[in-house]
Coordinates of C-alpha atoms and ligand atoms in Angstrom, one line a residue:
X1 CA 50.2 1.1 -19.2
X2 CA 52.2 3.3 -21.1
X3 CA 50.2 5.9 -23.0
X4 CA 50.4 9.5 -24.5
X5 CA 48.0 12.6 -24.8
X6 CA 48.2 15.8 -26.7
X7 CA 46.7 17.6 -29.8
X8 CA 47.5 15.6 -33.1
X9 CA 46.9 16.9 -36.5
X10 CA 43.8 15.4 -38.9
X11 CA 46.1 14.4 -42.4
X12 CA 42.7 12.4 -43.4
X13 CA 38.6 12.9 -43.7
X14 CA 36.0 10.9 -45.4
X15 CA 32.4 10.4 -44.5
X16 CA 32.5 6.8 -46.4
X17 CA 29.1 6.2 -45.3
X18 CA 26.0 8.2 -44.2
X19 CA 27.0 9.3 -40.5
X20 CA 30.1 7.0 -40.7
X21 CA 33.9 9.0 -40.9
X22 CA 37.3 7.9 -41.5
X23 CA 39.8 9.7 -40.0
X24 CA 43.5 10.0 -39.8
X25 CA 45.8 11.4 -37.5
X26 CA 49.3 12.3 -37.7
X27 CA 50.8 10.7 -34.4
X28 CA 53.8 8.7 -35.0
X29 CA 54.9 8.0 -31.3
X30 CA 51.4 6.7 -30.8
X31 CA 51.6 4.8 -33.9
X32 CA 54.9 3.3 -32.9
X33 CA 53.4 2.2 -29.7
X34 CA 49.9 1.2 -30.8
X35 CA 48.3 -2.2 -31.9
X36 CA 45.5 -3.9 -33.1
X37 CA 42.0 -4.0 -30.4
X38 CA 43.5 -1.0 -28.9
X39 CA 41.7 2.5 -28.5
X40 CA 42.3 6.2 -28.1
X41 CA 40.5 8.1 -25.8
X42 CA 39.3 11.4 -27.9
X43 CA 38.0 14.9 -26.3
X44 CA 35.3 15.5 -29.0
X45 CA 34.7 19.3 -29.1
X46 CA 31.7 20.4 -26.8
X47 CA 31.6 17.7 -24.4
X48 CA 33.1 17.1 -21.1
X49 CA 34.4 13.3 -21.4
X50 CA 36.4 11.8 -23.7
X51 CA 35.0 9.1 -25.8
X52 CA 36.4 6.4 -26.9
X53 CA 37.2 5.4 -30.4
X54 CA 38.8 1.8 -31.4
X55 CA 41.8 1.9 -33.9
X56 CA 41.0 0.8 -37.2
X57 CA 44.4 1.0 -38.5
X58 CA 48.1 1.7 -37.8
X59 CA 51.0 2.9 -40.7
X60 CA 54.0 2.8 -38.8
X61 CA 56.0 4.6 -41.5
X62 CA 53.7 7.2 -42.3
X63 CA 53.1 7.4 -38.6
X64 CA 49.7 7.7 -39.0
X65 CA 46.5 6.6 -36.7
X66 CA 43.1 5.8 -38.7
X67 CA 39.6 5.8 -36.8
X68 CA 36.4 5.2 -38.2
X69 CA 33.2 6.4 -36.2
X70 CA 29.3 6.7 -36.8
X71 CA 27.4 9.7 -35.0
X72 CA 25.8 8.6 -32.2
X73 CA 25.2 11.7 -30.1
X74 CA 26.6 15.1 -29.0
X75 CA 30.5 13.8 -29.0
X76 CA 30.6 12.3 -32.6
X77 CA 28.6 14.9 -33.7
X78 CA 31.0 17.4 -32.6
X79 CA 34.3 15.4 -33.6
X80 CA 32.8 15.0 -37.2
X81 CA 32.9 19.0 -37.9
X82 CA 36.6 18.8 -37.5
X83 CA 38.3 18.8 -40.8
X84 CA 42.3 18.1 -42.0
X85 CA 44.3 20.7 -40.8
X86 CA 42.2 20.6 -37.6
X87 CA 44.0 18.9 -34.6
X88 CA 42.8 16.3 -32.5
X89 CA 43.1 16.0 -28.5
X90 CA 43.6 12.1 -28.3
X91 CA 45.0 9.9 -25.6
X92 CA 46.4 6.6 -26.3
X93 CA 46.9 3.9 -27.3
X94 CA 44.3 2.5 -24.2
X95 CA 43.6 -0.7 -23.6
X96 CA 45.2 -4.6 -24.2
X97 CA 44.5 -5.5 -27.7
X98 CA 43.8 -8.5 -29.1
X99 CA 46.0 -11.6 -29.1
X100 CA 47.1 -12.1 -32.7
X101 CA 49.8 -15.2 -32.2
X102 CA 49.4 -17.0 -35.0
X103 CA 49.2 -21.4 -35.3
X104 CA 48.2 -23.1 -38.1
X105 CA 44.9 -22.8 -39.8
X106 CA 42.5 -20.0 -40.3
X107 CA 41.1 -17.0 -38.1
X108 CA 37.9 -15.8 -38.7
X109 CA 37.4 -11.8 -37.9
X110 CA 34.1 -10.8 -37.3
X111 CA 32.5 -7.4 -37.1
X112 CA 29.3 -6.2 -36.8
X113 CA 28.3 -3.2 -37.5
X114 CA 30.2 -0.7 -36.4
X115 CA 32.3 -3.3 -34.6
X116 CA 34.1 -3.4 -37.8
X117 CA 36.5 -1.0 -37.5
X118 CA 39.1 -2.7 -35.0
X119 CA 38.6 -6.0 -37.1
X120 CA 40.6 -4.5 -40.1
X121 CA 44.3 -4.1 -38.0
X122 CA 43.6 -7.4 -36.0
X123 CA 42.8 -9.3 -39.6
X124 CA 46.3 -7.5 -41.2
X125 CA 48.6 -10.0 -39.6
X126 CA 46.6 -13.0 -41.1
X127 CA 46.7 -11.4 -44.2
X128 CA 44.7 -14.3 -46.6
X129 CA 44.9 -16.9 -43.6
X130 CA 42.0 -14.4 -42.5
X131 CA 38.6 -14.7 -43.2
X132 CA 36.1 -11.9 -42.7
X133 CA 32.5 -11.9 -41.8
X134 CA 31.0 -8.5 -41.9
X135 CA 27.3 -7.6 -40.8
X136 CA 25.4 -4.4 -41.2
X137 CA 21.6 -3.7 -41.3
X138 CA 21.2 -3.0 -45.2
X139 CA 23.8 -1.7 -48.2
X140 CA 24.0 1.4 -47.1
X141 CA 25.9 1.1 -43.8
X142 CA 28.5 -1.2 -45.6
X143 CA 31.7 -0.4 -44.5
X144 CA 35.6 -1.4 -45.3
X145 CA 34.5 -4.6 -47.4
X146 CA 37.4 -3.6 -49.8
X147 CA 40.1 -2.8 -47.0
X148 CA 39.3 -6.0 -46.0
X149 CA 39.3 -7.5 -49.1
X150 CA 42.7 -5.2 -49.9
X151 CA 44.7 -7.4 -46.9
X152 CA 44.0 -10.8 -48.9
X153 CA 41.4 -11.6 -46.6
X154 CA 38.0 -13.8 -48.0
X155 CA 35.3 -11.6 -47.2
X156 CA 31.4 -12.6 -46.5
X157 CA 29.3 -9.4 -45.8
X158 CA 26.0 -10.3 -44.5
X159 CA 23.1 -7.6 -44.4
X160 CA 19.9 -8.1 -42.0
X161 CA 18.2 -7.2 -45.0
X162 CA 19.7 -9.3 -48.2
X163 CA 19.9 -5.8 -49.6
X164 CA 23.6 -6.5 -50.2
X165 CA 25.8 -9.8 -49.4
X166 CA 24.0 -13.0 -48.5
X167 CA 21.1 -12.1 -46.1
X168 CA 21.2 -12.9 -42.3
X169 CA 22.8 -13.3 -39.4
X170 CA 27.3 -13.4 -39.7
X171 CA 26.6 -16.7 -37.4
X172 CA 25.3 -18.6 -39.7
X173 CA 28.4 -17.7 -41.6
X174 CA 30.7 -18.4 -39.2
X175 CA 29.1 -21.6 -38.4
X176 CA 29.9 -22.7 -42.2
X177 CA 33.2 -21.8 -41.6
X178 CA 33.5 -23.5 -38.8
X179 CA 31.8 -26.9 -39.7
X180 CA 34.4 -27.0 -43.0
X181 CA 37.3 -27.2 -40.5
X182 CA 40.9 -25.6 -40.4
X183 CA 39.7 -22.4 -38.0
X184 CA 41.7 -21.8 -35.2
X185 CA 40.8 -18.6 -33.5
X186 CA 37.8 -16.0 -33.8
X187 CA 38.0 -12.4 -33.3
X188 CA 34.8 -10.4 -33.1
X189 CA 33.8 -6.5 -32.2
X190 CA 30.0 -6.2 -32.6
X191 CA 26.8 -6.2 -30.2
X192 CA 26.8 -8.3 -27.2
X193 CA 24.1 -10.5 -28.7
X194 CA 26.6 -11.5 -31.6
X195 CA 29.5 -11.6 -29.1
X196 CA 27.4 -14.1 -27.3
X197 CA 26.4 -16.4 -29.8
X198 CA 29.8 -16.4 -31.2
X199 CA 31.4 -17.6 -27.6
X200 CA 28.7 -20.0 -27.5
X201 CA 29.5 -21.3 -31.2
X202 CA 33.8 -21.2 -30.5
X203 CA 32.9 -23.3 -27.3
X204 CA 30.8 -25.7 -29.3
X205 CA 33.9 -26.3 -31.9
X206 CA 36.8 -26.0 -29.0
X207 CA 38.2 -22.8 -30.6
X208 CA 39.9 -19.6 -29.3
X209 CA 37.7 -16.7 -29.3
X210 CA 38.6 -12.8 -28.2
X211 CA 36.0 -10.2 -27.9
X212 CA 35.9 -6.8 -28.3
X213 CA 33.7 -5.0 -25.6
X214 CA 31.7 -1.6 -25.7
X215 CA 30.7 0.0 -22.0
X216 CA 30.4 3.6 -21.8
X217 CA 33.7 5.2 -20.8
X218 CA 35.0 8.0 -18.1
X219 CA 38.9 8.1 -17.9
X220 CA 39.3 5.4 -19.8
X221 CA 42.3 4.2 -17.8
X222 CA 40.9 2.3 -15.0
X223 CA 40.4 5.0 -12.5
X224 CA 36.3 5.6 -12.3
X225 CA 34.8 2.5 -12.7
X226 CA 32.5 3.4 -15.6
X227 CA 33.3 0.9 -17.9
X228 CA 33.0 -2.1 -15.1
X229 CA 31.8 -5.4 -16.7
X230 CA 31.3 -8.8 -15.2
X231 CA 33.8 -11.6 -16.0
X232 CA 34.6 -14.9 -14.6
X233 CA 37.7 -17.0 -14.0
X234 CA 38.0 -20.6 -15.3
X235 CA 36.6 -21.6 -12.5
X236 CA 33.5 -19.9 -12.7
X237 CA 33.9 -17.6 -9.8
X238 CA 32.0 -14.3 -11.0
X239 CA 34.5 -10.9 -10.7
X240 CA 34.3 -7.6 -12.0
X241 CA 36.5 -6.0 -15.0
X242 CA 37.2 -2.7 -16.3
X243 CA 36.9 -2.8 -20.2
X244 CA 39.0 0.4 -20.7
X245 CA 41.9 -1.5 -18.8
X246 CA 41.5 -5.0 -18.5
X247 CA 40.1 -5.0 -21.6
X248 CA 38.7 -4.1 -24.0
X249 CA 39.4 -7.6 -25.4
X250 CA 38.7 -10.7 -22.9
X251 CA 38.6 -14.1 -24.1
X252 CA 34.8 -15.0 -25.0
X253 CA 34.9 -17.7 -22.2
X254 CA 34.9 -14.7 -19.5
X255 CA 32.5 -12.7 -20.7
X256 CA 29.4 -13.2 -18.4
X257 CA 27.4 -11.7 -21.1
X258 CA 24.3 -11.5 -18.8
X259 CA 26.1 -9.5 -16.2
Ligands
FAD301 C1 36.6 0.5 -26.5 C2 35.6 1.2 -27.4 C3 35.8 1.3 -28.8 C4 34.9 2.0 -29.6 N1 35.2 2.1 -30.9 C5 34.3 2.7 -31.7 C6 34.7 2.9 -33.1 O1 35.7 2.5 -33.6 N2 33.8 3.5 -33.9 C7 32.6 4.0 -33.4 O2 31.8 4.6 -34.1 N3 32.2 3.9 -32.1 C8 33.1 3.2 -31.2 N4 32.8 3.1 -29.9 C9 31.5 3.7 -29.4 C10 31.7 5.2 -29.2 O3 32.6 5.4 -28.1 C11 30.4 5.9 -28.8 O4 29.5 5.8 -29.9 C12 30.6 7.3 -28.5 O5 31.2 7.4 -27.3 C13 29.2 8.1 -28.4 O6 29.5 9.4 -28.0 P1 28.5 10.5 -28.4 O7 28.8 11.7 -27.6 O8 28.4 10.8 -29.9 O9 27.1 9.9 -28.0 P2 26.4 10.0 -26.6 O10 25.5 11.2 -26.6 O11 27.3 9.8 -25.5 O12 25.5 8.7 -26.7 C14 24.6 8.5 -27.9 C15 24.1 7.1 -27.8 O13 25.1 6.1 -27.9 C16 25.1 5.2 -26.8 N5 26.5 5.0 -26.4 C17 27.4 5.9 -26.0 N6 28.6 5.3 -25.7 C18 28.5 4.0 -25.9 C19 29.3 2.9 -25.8 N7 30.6 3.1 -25.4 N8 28.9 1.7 -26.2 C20 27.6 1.6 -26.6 N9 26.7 2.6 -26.7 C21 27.2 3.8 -26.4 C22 24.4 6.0 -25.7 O14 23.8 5.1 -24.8 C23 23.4 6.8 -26.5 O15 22.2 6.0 -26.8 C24 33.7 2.5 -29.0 C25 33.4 2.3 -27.7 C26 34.3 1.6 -26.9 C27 34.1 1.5 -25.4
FES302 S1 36.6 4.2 -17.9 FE1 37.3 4.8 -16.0 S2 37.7 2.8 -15.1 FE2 37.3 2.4 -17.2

């Protein structure tokens, strides 16, 4: 795994949600290197490990890295005081990525959440072949609806509370998409109950499916064990994975979700 570290400079800040920032960095080897379902590995100011932080989008000519993060604790708290001019201590890019090869049909990109982020490069190579599914808890934690929408993608946001979109669950959405044909893949970021009801759904209709998993990280480069999940072959024979290395995208069919 090739990867870099060092101290890159923030060119971008937005809070473009309560909690929830948009970053850039100014990292063009990184950039170069980098691709969509990959991470970077950040030492937040005033905490000891780095967390990690899924790429929401790569410009190659302006050499540029965006990241989009809520504050959850200590780390993001920290990281969110920095401000452009600031520099960043990132590591990267981590991890496989997704699988973007394309066939014909449709691929649906599904984010929940704050699984959204990494959705946005992966659904840039479908371009309006993509369509997204979105799901939040209400209006206000909408997020990158119009950078989705901005790559020629057809969009459904769903919120848990029909405060914005159509209300429910992005299932039920997919489903529909699903049961009108012409979908060839699914790639979804998002909690592990949506993860698994969207590998049970892409089994159902005999479709490719990719996940994008969340552990709680250490080095982030398959050296601690932190980040171990349980996966299994396609012969069912049960094995352990590290999602900082091995992942963090797996195919939905080796995800033992109950691990
Ligand atoms: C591959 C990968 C990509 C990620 N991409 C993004 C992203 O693009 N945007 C974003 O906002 N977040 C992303 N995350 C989650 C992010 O890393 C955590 O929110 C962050 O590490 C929390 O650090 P903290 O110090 O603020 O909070 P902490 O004080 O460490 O934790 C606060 C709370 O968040 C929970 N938490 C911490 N880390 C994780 C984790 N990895 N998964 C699930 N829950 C966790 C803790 O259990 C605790 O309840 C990603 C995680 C992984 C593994
Ligand atoms: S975070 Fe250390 S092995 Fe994955």
């Amino acid at each position: 795994m090739q990867y870099q570290q060092g101290s890159f400079p923030i060119v971008g800040r937005q809070e473009i949600a309560d909690g929830i920032y948009d970053f850039k960095i100014q990292c063009p080897e990184m950039a170069e290197q980098a691709k969509a379902g990959q991470f970077v590995h950040i030492r937040c100011p005033g905490v000891t490990l780095r967390r990690p932080i899924s790429i929401c989008q790569i410009d190659r000519a302006a050499g540029t890295l965006r990241l989009v993060f809520e504050v959850k604790g200590e780390g993001t708290r920290n990281l969110a005081q920095l401000r452009v001019g600031d520099e960043m201590d990132v590591m990267g890019p981590l991890g496989n990525g997704f699988d973007l090869r394309k066939t014909a049909g449709k691929a649906v990109f599904v984010g929940g959440g704050i699984g959204v982020p990494p959705m946005v490069e992966a659904a840039a190579a479908y371009g309006a072949k993509a369509a997204a599914v979105l799901g939040f808890r209400d209006k206000s934690r909408v997020i990158l609806e119009e950078d989705m929408k901005a790559l020629g993608c057809d969009v459904t946001v769903c919120t848990d509370d029909g405060s914005y979109g159509r209300k429910g669950l992005v299932t039920d959405a997919v489903k529909e998409l699903l049961m009108e044909g012409d979908v060839n893949a699914i790639y979804a970021c998002g909690p592990m109950v949506m993860l698994e009801a969207l590998a049970t759904l892409a089994k159902e209709y005999g479709v490719r499916c990719q996940v994008s998993l969340e552990e709680r990280m250490g080095c982030g480069v398959g050296a601690c064990l932190v980040c171990a999940c349980k996966t299994k072959t396609k012969d069912g024979e049960e094995n352990y994975s590290h999602v900082c290395k091995n992942g963090p995208v797996f195919d939905a069919q080796e995800v033992v979700f109950h691990g």
